[in-house]
mmCIF file of C-alpha atoms and ligand atoms in Angstrom:
data_model
loop_
_atom_site.group_PDB
_atom_site.id
_atom_site.type_symbol
_atom_site.label_atom_id
_atom_site.label_comp_id
_atom_site.label_asym_id
_atom_site.label_seq_id
_atom_site.Cartn_x
_atom_site.Cartn_y
_atom_site.Cartn_z
ATOM 1 C CA MET A 1 -220.912 -65.405 43.701
ATOM 2 C CA LYS A 2 -220.748 -65.388 40.026
ATOM 3 C CA LYS A 3 -217.330 -67.070 39.964
ATOM 4 C CA VAL A 4 -218.456 -69.799 42.171
ATOM 5 C CA PHE A 5 -221.582 -70.466 40.210
ATOM 6 C CA SER A 6 -219.402 -70.884 36.976
ATOM 7 C CA VAL A 7 -217.089 -73.141 38.791
ATOM 8 C CA ILE A 8 -219.901 -75.330 39.822
ATOM 9 C CA ILE A 9 -221.186 -75.300 36.110
ATOM 10 C CA CYS A 10 -217.699 -76.254 34.999
ATOM 11 C CA ILE A 11 -217.498 -79.156 37.475
ATOM 12 C CA SER A 12 -220.906 -80.638 36.517
ATOM 13 C CA LEU A 13 -220.063 -80.414 32.961
ATOM 14 C CA THR A 14 -216.737 -82.272 33.472
ATOM 15 C CA LEU A 15 -218.813 -84.865 35.355
ATOM 16 C CA THR A 16 -221.447 -85.229 32.687
ATOM 17 C CA LEU A 17 -218.688 -85.707 30.056
ATOM 18 C CA CYS A 18 -216.915 -88.264 32.124
ATOM 19 C CA SER A 19 -220.017 -90.271 32.816
ATOM 20 C CA CYS A 20 -220.876 -90.270 28.895
ATOM 21 C CA GLY A 21 -217.345 -91.631 28.100
ATOM 22 C CA ARG A 22 -217.281 -94.294 30.954
ATOM 23 C CA GLY A 23 -220.170 -96.311 29.546
ATOM 24 C CA LEU A 24 -218.826 -96.483 26.091
ATOM 25 C CA LYS A 25 -217.178 -99.604 24.597
ATOM 26 C CA ARG A 26 -215.010 -100.148 21.606
ATOM 27 C CA PHE A 27 -216.701 -101.979 18.717
ATOM 28 C CA GLU A 28 -215.426 -102.741 15.062
ATOM 29 C CA LYS A 29 -217.226 -104.000 11.925
ATOM 30 C CA THR A 30 -215.912 -104.897 8.458
ATOM 31 C CA TYR A 31 -217.687 -104.705 5.071
ATOM 32 C CA SER A 32 -216.504 -106.194 1.814
ATOM 33 C CA ASP A 33 -219.449 -105.222 -0.390
ATOM 34 C CA VAL A 34 -218.596 -101.407 -0.820
ATOM 35 C CA PHE A 35 -216.184 -99.739 -3.341
ATOM 36 C CA ASP A 36 -214.621 -103.166 -4.309
ATOM 37 C CA THR A 37 -212.459 -103.192 -1.220
ATOM 38 C CA ILE A 38 -212.404 -103.970 2.523
ATOM 39 C CA SER A 39 -213.790 -101.196 4.728
ATOM 40 C CA SER A 40 -214.107 -101.015 8.339
ATOM 41 C CA VAL A 41 -215.560 -98.912 11.066
ATOM 42 C CA VAL A 42 -214.406 -98.716 14.764
ATOM 43 C CA ALA A 43 -216.639 -96.876 17.150
ATOM 44 C CA TYR A 44 -217.314 -96.139 20.733
ATOM 45 C CA ASP A 45 -220.892 -97.116 21.682
ATOM 46 C CA THR A 46 -223.060 -98.168 24.645
ATOM 47 C CA ASP A 47 -223.528 -101.760 23.705
ATOM 48 C CA GLY A 48 -223.476 -104.302 20.812
ATOM 49 C CA ASP A 49 -226.977 -103.829 19.672
ATOM 50 C CA SER A 50 -226.832 -100.119 19.648
ATOM 51 C CA PHE A 51 -223.427 -100.476 17.610
ATOM 52 C CA GLU A 52 -225.115 -102.768 15.193
ATOM 53 C CA LYS A 53 -228.095 -100.454 14.660
ATOM 54 C CA HIS A 54 -225.798 -97.584 14.088
ATOM 55 C CA CYS A 55 -223.610 -99.511 11.713
ATOM 56 C CA ASP A 56 -226.750 -100.456 9.619
ATOM 57 C CA GLU A 57 -227.491 -96.902 8.986
ATOM 58 C CA LEU A 58 -223.798 -96.170 7.957
ATOM 59 C CA HIS A 59 -223.835 -99.190 5.800
ATOM 60 C CA LYS A 60 -226.867 -98.125 3.882
ATOM 61 C CA LEU A 61 -225.310 -94.793 3.264
ATOM 62 C CA LEU A 62 -222.291 -96.511 1.952
ATOM 63 C CA LEU A 63 -224.126 -98.781 -0.243
ATOM 64 C CA LYS A 64 -226.014 -95.739 -1.727
ATOM 65 C CA TYR A 65 -222.703 -94.063 -2.617
ATOM 66 C CA ASN A 66 -221.238 -97.396 -3.908
ATOM 67 C CA ASN A 67 -224.094 -97.819 -6.180
ATOM 68 C CA LEU A 68 -224.400 -94.345 -7.511
ATOM 69 C CA PHE A 69 -220.700 -94.059 -8.361
ATOM 70 C CA ASP A 70 -220.531 -97.331 -9.991
ATOM 71 C CA ILE A 71 -219.074 -97.179 -13.612
ATOM 72 C CA TYR A 72 -219.136 -100.802 -14.415
ATOM 73 C CA ASN A 73 -222.808 -101.940 -13.335
ATOM 74 C CA SER A 74 -226.244 -100.468 -13.358
ATOM 75 C CA HIS A 75 -228.481 -100.780 -10.234
ATOM 76 C CA ASP A 76 -232.270 -100.996 -10.020
ATOM 77 C CA GLY A 77 -234.281 -97.767 -9.389
ATOM 78 C CA ILE A 78 -231.202 -95.497 -9.594
ATOM 79 C CA THR A 79 -229.408 -93.675 -12.277
ATOM 80 C CA CYS A 80 -225.646 -94.297 -11.535
ATOM 81 C CA LEU A 81 -222.466 -93.234 -13.234
ATOM 82 C CA LYS A 82 -222.650 -96.198 -15.881
ATOM 83 C CA ASP A 83 -225.961 -94.958 -16.862
ATOM 84 C CA ILE A 84 -224.693 -91.489 -17.110
ATOM 85 C CA ASN A 85 -221.570 -92.496 -19.092
ATOM 86 C CA GLU A 86 -223.845 -94.330 -21.547
ATOM 87 C CA LYS A 87 -226.508 -91.560 -22.025
ATOM 88 C CA ALA A 88 -225.106 -88.075 -21.177
ATOM 89 C CA GLY A 89 -223.236 -87.707 -24.415
ATOM 90 C CA LYS A 90 -226.800 -87.641 -26.243
ATOM 91 C CA SER A 91 -228.806 -85.299 -24.027
ATOM 92 C CA PRO A 92 -228.700 -84.106 -20.476
ATOM 93 C CA VAL A 93 -229.585 -86.909 -17.999
ATOM 94 C CA LYS A 94 -231.512 -86.368 -14.652
ATOM 95 C CA ALA A 95 -228.945 -87.256 -11.779
ATOM 96 C CA SER A 96 -229.430 -87.494 -7.907
ATOM 97 C CA PRO A 97 -228.278 -84.534 -5.871
ATOM 98 C CA GLU A 98 -225.383 -86.822 -4.485
ATOM 99 C CA ILE A 99 -224.032 -87.331 -8.042
ATOM 100 C CA ILE A 100 -224.295 -83.548 -8.902
ATOM 101 C CA ASP A 101 -222.463 -82.832 -5.628
ATOM 102 C CA MET A 102 -219.794 -85.234 -6.294
ATOM 103 C CA LEU A 103 -219.144 -84.363 -9.882
ATOM 104 C CA THR A 104 -219.046 -80.553 -8.807
ATOM 105 C CA PHE A 105 -216.328 -81.783 -6.306
ATOM 106 C CA GLY A 106 -214.535 -83.542 -9.218
ATOM 107 C CA LYS A 107 -214.339 -80.113 -11.146
ATOM 108 C CA LYS A 108 -213.178 -78.530 -7.819
ATOM 109 C CA ALA A 109 -210.373 -81.355 -7.624
ATOM 110 C CA TYR A 110 -209.369 -80.618 -11.156
ATOM 111 C CA LYS A 111 -208.876 -77.045 -10.257
ATOM 112 C CA ILE A 112 -206.927 -77.665 -6.975
ATOM 113 C CA THR A 113 -204.605 -80.147 -8.630
ATOM 114 C CA GLY A 114 -203.980 -78.097 -11.681
ATOM 115 C CA GLY A 115 -205.528 -80.783 -14.085
ATOM 116 C CA THR A 116 -203.661 -83.734 -12.493
ATOM 117 C CA VAL A 117 -206.933 -85.253 -11.126
ATOM 118 C CA ASN A 118 -209.287 -85.272 -13.915
ATOM 119 C CA ILE A 119 -212.524 -87.384 -13.532
ATOM 120 C CA CYS A 120 -213.210 -86.901 -17.371
ATOM 121 C CA MET A 121 -210.299 -89.131 -18.309
ATOM 122 C CA GLY A 122 -212.539 -92.266 -18.395
ATOM 123 C CA SER A 123 -211.461 -92.970 -22.096
ATOM 124 C CA VAL A 124 -207.797 -93.002 -21.390
ATOM 125 C CA LEU A 125 -208.251 -94.815 -18.023
ATOM 126 C CA LYS A 126 -210.443 -97.521 -19.653
ATOM 127 C CA ILE A 127 -207.586 -98.340 -21.994
ATOM 128 C CA TRP A 128 -205.216 -98.717 -19.111
ATOM 129 C CA HIS A 129 -207.757 -100.773 -17.046
ATOM 130 C CA ASP A 130 -208.294 -103.197 -19.867
ATOM 131 C CA TYR A 131 -204.597 -103.723 -20.562
ATOM 132 C CA ARG A 132 -203.964 -104.261 -16.930
ATOM 133 C CA GLU A 133 -206.770 -106.810 -16.623
ATOM 134 C CA GLU A 134 -204.971 -108.645 -19.637
ATOM 135 C CA GLY A 135 -201.647 -108.132 -17.996
ATOM 136 C CA THR A 136 -199.381 -108.736 -21.022
ATOM 137 C CA ARG A 137 -199.022 -105.687 -23.116
ATOM 138 C CA VAL A 138 -198.519 -101.861 -22.800
ATOM 139 C CA PRO A 139 -201.121 -99.831 -24.930
ATOM 140 C CA GLU A 140 -199.606 -97.921 -28.042
ATOM 141 C CA MET A 141 -199.320 -94.226 -27.468
ATOM 142 C CA SER A 142 -201.207 -93.615 -30.659
ATOM 143 C CA ILE A 143 -204.395 -95.177 -28.974
ATOM 144 C CA LEU A 144 -203.903 -93.296 -25.776
ATOM 145 C CA LYS A 145 -203.594 -90.027 -27.796
ATOM 146 C CA LYS A 146 -206.700 -90.562 -29.685
ATOM 147 C CA ALA A 147 -208.588 -91.323 -26.440
ATOM 148 C CA ALA A 148 -207.065 -88.226 -24.802
ATOM 149 C CA GLU A 149 -208.900 -85.947 -27.265
ATOM 150 C CA HIS A 150 -212.131 -86.743 -25.322
ATOM 151 C CA CYS A 151 -211.037 -85.698 -21.741
ATOM 152 C CA ASP A 152 -211.853 -81.973 -21.731
ATOM 153 C CA ILE A 153 -213.345 -81.241 -18.218
ATOM 154 C CA SER A 154 -215.098 -78.186 -19.623
ATOM 155 C CA ASP A 155 -217.353 -80.672 -21.720
ATOM 156 C CA LEU A 156 -218.785 -81.929 -18.394
ATOM 157 C CA VAL A 157 -221.825 -79.774 -18.156
ATOM 158 C CA ILE A 158 -223.491 -79.895 -14.711
ATOM 159 C CA ASP A 159 -226.703 -78.155 -14.539
ATOM 160 C CA GLU A 160 -227.429 -77.834 -10.634
ATOM 161 C CA LYS A 161 -230.761 -76.034 -11.003
ATOM 162 C CA ASN A 162 -232.283 -78.903 -13.112
ATOM 163 C CA SER A 163 -229.930 -81.608 -11.659
ATOM 164 C CA THR A 164 -228.920 -82.957 -14.686
ATOM 165 C CA VAL A 165 -225.344 -83.930 -16.375
ATOM 166 C CA TYR A 166 -224.408 -83.586 -19.954
ATOM 167 C CA PHE A 167 -221.264 -84.253 -21.945
ATOM 168 C CA ALA A 168 -220.635 -81.579 -24.761
ATOM 169 C CA ASP A 169 -218.248 -84.250 -26.132
ATOM 170 C CA SER A 170 -220.194 -87.512 -26.804
ATOM 171 C CA GLU A 171 -217.175 -89.672 -26.644
ATOM 172 C CA MET A 172 -216.206 -88.455 -23.210
ATOM 173 C CA SER A 173 -216.619 -90.643 -20.149
ATOM 174 C CA LEU A 174 -216.254 -90.357 -16.372
ATOM 175 C CA ASP A 175 -214.031 -92.326 -14.039
ATOM 176 C CA VAL A 176 -214.267 -91.274 -10.306
ATOM 177 C CA GLY A 177 -211.907 -93.825 -8.922
ATOM 178 C CA ALA A 178 -209.425 -91.084 -7.793
ATOM 179 C CA ILE A 179 -212.031 -89.261 -5.487
ATOM 180 C CA ALA A 180 -214.986 -91.505 -4.961
ATOM 181 C CA LYS A 181 -213.925 -93.268 -1.856
ATOM 182 C CA GLY A 182 -212.487 -90.238 -0.190
ATOM 183 C CA TYR A 183 -215.798 -88.435 -0.948
ATOM 184 C CA ALA A 184 -217.915 -91.271 0.457
ATOM 185 C CA ALA A 185 -215.598 -91.466 3.526
ATOM 186 C CA GLN A 186 -216.198 -87.696 4.038
ATOM 187 C CA LYS A 187 -219.770 -87.937 3.694
ATOM 188 C CA ALA A 188 -219.982 -91.106 5.984
ATOM 189 C CA LYS A 189 -217.839 -89.284 8.551
ATOM 190 C CA GLU A 190 -220.294 -86.254 8.560
ATOM 191 C CA PHE A 191 -223.267 -88.323 8.855
ATOM 192 C CA ALA A 192 -221.778 -90.629 11.572
ATOM 193 C CA GLN A 193 -220.558 -87.612 13.617
ATOM 194 C CA GLU A 194 -224.088 -85.909 13.410
ATOM 195 C CA ASN A 195 -226.302 -88.939 14.133
ATOM 196 C CA LEU A 196 -224.280 -92.089 15.324
ATOM 197 C CA TRP A 197 -221.216 -91.680 17.612
ATOM 198 C CA SER A 198 -219.161 -89.002 19.183
ATOM 199 C CA SER A 199 -215.890 -90.794 18.302
ATOM 200 C CA ALA A 200 -215.213 -93.177 15.374
ATOM 201 C CA LEU A 201 -212.610 -94.073 12.579
ATOM 202 C CA ILE A 202 -214.154 -94.981 9.147
ATOM 203 C CA ASN A 203 -211.927 -96.853 6.801
ATOM 204 C CA LEU A 204 -212.987 -97.231 3.117
ATOM 205 C CA GLY A 205 -210.085 -99.364 1.806
ATOM 206 C CA GLY A 206 -207.308 -97.208 3.151
ATOM 207 C CA ASN A 207 -209.178 -94.090 2.940
ATOM 208 C CA ILE A 208 -209.402 -93.172 6.607
ATOM 209 C CA ALA A 209 -211.566 -90.582 8.167
ATOM 210 C CA THR A 210 -211.751 -90.165 11.908
ATOM 211 C CA PHE A 211 -213.631 -87.794 14.249
ATOM 212 C CA GLY A 212 -213.531 -87.147 17.949
ATOM 213 C CA ILE A 213 -211.232 -88.686 20.589
ATOM 214 C CA LYS A 214 -211.467 -91.819 22.453
ATOM 215 C CA PRO A 215 -213.641 -91.864 25.710
ATOM 216 C CA GLY A 216 -210.417 -92.037 27.892
ATOM 217 C CA GLY A 217 -209.061 -89.008 25.935
ATOM 218 C CA ALA A 218 -206.569 -90.658 23.594
ATOM 219 C CA GLN A 219 -206.373 -89.835 19.904
ATOM 220 C CA TRP A 220 -207.244 -92.214 16.980
ATOM 221 C CA THR A 221 -204.048 -93.823 15.898
ATOM 222 C CA VAL A 222 -203.681 -94.347 12.213
ATOM 223 C CA GLN A 223 -200.843 -96.696 10.676
ATOM 224 C CA ILE A 224 -199.478 -95.974 7.223
ATOM 225 C CA GLU A 225 -198.567 -99.169 5.334
ATOM 226 C CA ASN A 226 -194.879 -99.537 4.047
ATOM 227 C CA PRO A 227 -194.860 -99.885 0.199
ATOM 228 C CA ASP A 228 -191.479 -101.934 0.604
ATOM 229 C CA PRO A 229 -192.544 -105.550 0.436
ATOM 230 C CA ARG A 230 -189.648 -106.571 2.534
ATOM 231 C CA ALA A 231 -190.791 -104.286 5.402
ATOM 232 C CA THR A 232 -191.989 -105.852 8.525
ATOM 233 C CA GLN A 233 -193.418 -102.897 10.149
ATOM 234 C CA ALA A 234 -195.831 -99.947 9.173
ATOM 235 C CA LEU A 235 -194.187 -97.061 7.518
ATOM 236 C CA THR A 236 -195.404 -94.913 10.473
ATOM 237 C CA THR A 237 -198.060 -94.622 13.203
ATOM 238 C CA MET A 238 -199.467 -91.256 14.176
ATOM 239 C CA GLY A 239 -202.192 -89.887 16.390
ATOM 240 C CA VAL A 240 -204.928 -87.824 14.688
ATOM 241 C CA VAL A 241 -207.984 -85.663 15.889
ATOM 242 C CA ASP A 242 -210.597 -84.946 13.319
ATOM 243 C CA LYS A 243 -208.271 -85.811 10.534
ATOM 244 C CA SER A 244 -208.323 -88.039 7.419
ATOM 245 C CA VAL A 245 -205.382 -90.037 6.172
ATOM 246 C CA VAL A 246 -205.360 -91.193 2.631
ATOM 247 C CA THR A 247 -202.549 -93.223 0.662
ATOM 248 C CA SER A 248 -202.172 -93.541 -3.170
ATOM 249 C CA GLY A 249 -199.466 -96.158 -3.963
ATOM 250 C CA ASP A 250 -197.957 -98.401 -6.764
ATOM 251 C CA TYR A 251 -197.960 -101.588 -4.714
ATOM 252 C CA GLN A 252 -201.543 -102.790 -4.890
ATOM 253 C CA ARG A 253 -202.933 -102.221 -8.158
ATOM 254 C CA PHE A 254 -200.359 -102.669 -10.974
ATOM 255 C CA TYR A 255 -199.000 -105.083 -13.620
ATOM 256 C CA GLU A 256 -195.668 -105.778 -15.033
ATOM 257 C CA VAL A 257 -194.287 -106.123 -18.585
ATOM 258 C CA ASP A 258 -190.717 -107.143 -19.252
ATOM 259 C CA GLY A 259 -189.897 -106.471 -15.565
ATOM 260 C CA LYS A 260 -191.477 -102.928 -15.444
ATOM 261 C CA ARG A 261 -194.210 -102.064 -13.126
ATOM 262 C CA TYR A 262 -197.299 -100.415 -14.589
ATOM 263 C CA CYS A 263 -199.548 -98.945 -11.801
ATOM 264 C CA HIS A 264 -203.249 -97.683 -11.951
ATOM 265 C CA ILE A 265 -202.529 -93.797 -11.497
ATOM 266 C CA ILE A 266 -202.118 -92.236 -14.927
ATOM 267 C CA ASP A 267 -200.343 -88.963 -15.619
ATOM 268 C CA PRO A 268 -202.649 -86.868 -17.712
ATOM 269 C CA LYS A 269 -199.616 -84.988 -19.482
ATOM 270 C CA THR A 270 -197.728 -88.255 -20.494
ATOM 271 C CA LEU A 271 -200.891 -90.570 -20.698
ATOM 272 C CA MET A 272 -198.343 -93.154 -18.895
ATOM 273 C CA PRO A 273 -198.665 -94.585 -15.238
ATOM 274 C CA ALA A 274 -197.077 -92.262 -12.625
ATOM 275 C CA ASP A 275 -193.575 -93.440 -11.793
ATOM 276 C CA ASN A 276 -191.932 -91.042 -9.274
ATOM 277 C CA PHE A 277 -193.007 -92.564 -5.965
ATOM 278 C CA SER A 278 -193.885 -95.870 -4.228
ATOM 279 C CA SER A 279 -196.489 -94.102 -2.144
ATOM 280 C CA VAL A 280 -197.922 -90.625 -1.225
ATOM 281 C CA SER A 281 -200.003 -90.218 1.867
ATOM 282 C CA ILE A 282 -202.028 -87.160 2.681
ATOM 283 C CA ILE A 283 -203.112 -85.936 6.263
ATOM 284 C CA CYS A 284 -205.854 -83.387 6.225
ATOM 285 C CA GLU A 285 -209.316 -82.579 7.297
ATOM 286 C CA ASP A 286 -211.521 -83.353 4.514
ATOM 287 C CA SER A 287 -211.256 -86.765 3.332
ATOM 288 C CA ALA A 288 -212.310 -85.936 -0.384
ATOM 289 C CA ILE A 289 -209.648 -83.466 -0.666
ATOM 290 C CA ALA A 290 -207.160 -86.038 0.957
ATOM 291 C CA ASP A 291 -208.077 -88.484 -1.759
ATOM 292 C CA ALA A 292 -207.709 -86.018 -4.697
ATOM 293 C CA LEU A 293 -204.390 -84.796 -3.200
ATOM 294 C CA SER A 294 -202.957 -88.355 -2.831
ATOM 295 C CA THR A 295 -203.566 -89.213 -6.409
ATOM 296 C CA ALA A 296 -202.253 -85.754 -7.554
ATOM 297 C CA LEU A 297 -199.114 -85.697 -5.442
ATOM 298 C CA PHE A 298 -198.481 -89.339 -6.485
ATOM 299 C CA VAL A 299 -198.284 -88.203 -10.045
ATOM 300 C CA LEU A 300 -196.388 -84.892 -9.829
ATOM 301 C CA PRO A 301 -192.872 -84.180 -9.016
ATOM 302 C CA LYS A 302 -192.352 -83.373 -5.298
ATOM 303 C CA ASP A 303 -191.865 -79.617 -5.769
ATOM 304 C CA GLU A 304 -195.007 -79.158 -7.671
ATOM 305 C CA GLY A 305 -196.897 -81.360 -5.191
ATOM 306 C CA GLU A 306 -195.756 -79.241 -2.367
ATOM 307 C CA GLY A 307 -197.050 -76.204 -4.147
ATOM 308 C CA ILE A 308 -200.557 -77.815 -4.241
ATOM 309 C CA LEU A 309 -200.410 -79.053 -0.652
ATOM 310 C CA ASN A 310 -199.511 -75.426 0.487
ATOM 311 C CA SER A 311 -202.729 -74.174 -1.133
ATOM 312 C CA ILE A 312 -204.851 -76.437 1.356
ATOM 313 C CA GLU A 313 -204.807 -75.211 4.900
ATOM 314 C CA GLY A 314 -203.446 -77.800 7.492
ATOM 315 C CA ALA A 315 -202.675 -80.475 4.702
ATOM 316 C CA LYS A 316 -199.570 -82.492 5.157
ATOM 317 C CA ALA A 317 -197.941 -85.088 3.092
ATOM 318 C CA ILE A 318 -195.461 -88.115 3.285
ATOM 319 C CA TRP A 319 -193.700 -89.093 0.067
ATOM 320 C CA VAL A 320 -191.968 -92.458 -0.142
ATOM 321 C CA ASP A 321 -189.549 -92.706 -3.239
ATOM 322 C CA LYS A 322 -188.753 -95.444 -5.427
ATOM 323 C CA ASP A 323 -186.023 -96.827 -2.933
ATOM 324 C CA TYR A 324 -188.680 -96.756 -0.208
ATOM 325 C CA LYS A 325 -187.038 -93.800 1.346
ATOM 326 C CA ILE A 326 -189.332 -91.294 3.301
ATOM 327 C CA LEU A 327 -189.187 -87.893 2.003
HETATM 328 P P1 LIG B 401 -207.002 -96.057 -5.033
HETATM 329 O O1 LIG B 401 -208.328 -95.991 -5.732
HETATM 330 O O2 LIG B 401 -206.058 -97.271 -5.249
HETATM 331 O O3 LIG B 401 -207.100 -95.659 -3.567
HETATM 332 P P2 LIG B 401 -206.427 -93.477 -5.989
HETATM 333 O O4 LIG B 401 -207.244 -92.718 -5.250
HETATM 334 O O5 LIG B 401 -205.128 -92.719 -6.351
HETATM 335 O O6 LIG B 401 -206.148 -94.941 -5.675
HETATM 336 O O7 LIG B 401 -207.255 -93.551 -7.423
HETATM 337 C C1 LIG B 401 -206.798 -94.250 -8.533
HETATM 338 C C2 LIG B 401 -207.932 -94.369 -9.462
HETATM 339 O O8 LIG B 401 -208.174 -93.166 -10.110
HETATM 340 C C3 LIG B 401 -207.701 -95.268 -10.708
HETATM 341 O O9 LIG B 401 -207.884 -96.744 -10.452
HETATM 342 C C4 LIG B 401 -208.369 -94.638 -11.896
HETATM 343 O O10 LIG B 401 -209.725 -95.158 -11.683
HETATM 344 C C5 LIG B 401 -208.380 -93.165 -11.544
HETATM 345 N N1 LIG B 401 -207.388 -92.348 -12.048
HETATM 346 C C6 LIG B 401 -206.081 -92.807 -12.207
HETATM 347 N N2 LIG B 401 -205.320 -91.673 -12.601
HETATM 348 C C7 LIG B 401 -206.208 -90.691 -12.746
HETATM 349 C C8 LIG B 401 -205.941 -89.249 -12.936
HETATM 350 N N3 LIG B 401 -204.828 -88.691 -13.389
HETATM 351 N N4 LIG B 401 -207.099 -88.437 -12.646
HETATM 352 C C9 LIG B 401 -208.363 -88.937 -12.421
HETATM 353 N N5 LIG B 401 -208.450 -90.297 -12.001
HETATM 354 C C10 LIG B 401 -207.521 -90.995 -12.193
HETATM 355 MG MG1 LIG B 402 -207.211 -90.569 -4.814
#
């Protein structure tokens, strides 16, 4: 009797799941006003109105993170990273729990990557940013070395109890470019999974976070861009379940001097742009970790990157070398 009963429960559960999925349709929306890039969300929802309403909630969350993590502009009514960079060298600055949590993750990213991803490298990264914008010269090593004297992550003092941030070195500054999109994608995924949809793919400028499977039972498919400009096809296409896929590459943000390419990812050891690979993609559960790892493995030689990769459960990587060969 007990067995029959459990069989009936199983059948009715299956029916409920099927009827949930059957009514859902695929919708897609694109945003160009967050994280200085193109972002999109694909999700299964009951109808267009419901999808739009859900997207509004997600968009609000993305805008919040976009404004808080901004190092170039201030925003009314909030203390963002630009404000912190300007004031935290003088005295502790009150910061939102979101900033405290993200900076705490920044310290974790430093630890995981053996110092290769350092959010306190703002002084060095600003020099490269300005020279990249100008586009004609490479900075002198002497000015890079001087800036590198102000990148010690232990000078970033986070007081979780009082929710404040302080720089023990007044010339230090933060640049969270290596982790912000992945961190926000992870938070967006967690929020969407809890409140909006049972299955979705969120793409913040190439930082992809997915959850659930499609109503028909299929996995989300993610394409990895081919860094080879002559390529006519994606590097690879893969099915993923509850995974994030993040790529760091030298083919989107770079400049050239005397025929040599200088990309936007800087090796903290040499203070020069990383030059080992064309791209590195990470596949793992947590999008913030994937973002940090993709930057770190782009900088490091492959064997050192593999060591870091092995410390993260379930994480996988695809390296593409300078000759566009997949490793
Ligand atoms: P993208 O932002 O293009 O997706 P990444 O996630 O690799 O690429 O982050 C690159 C950005 O991170 C740079 O634009 C810069 O702001 C910052 N950055 C570059 N090198 C480092 C580094 N070694 N540690 C921390 N941040 C870095
Ligand atoms: Mg990154």
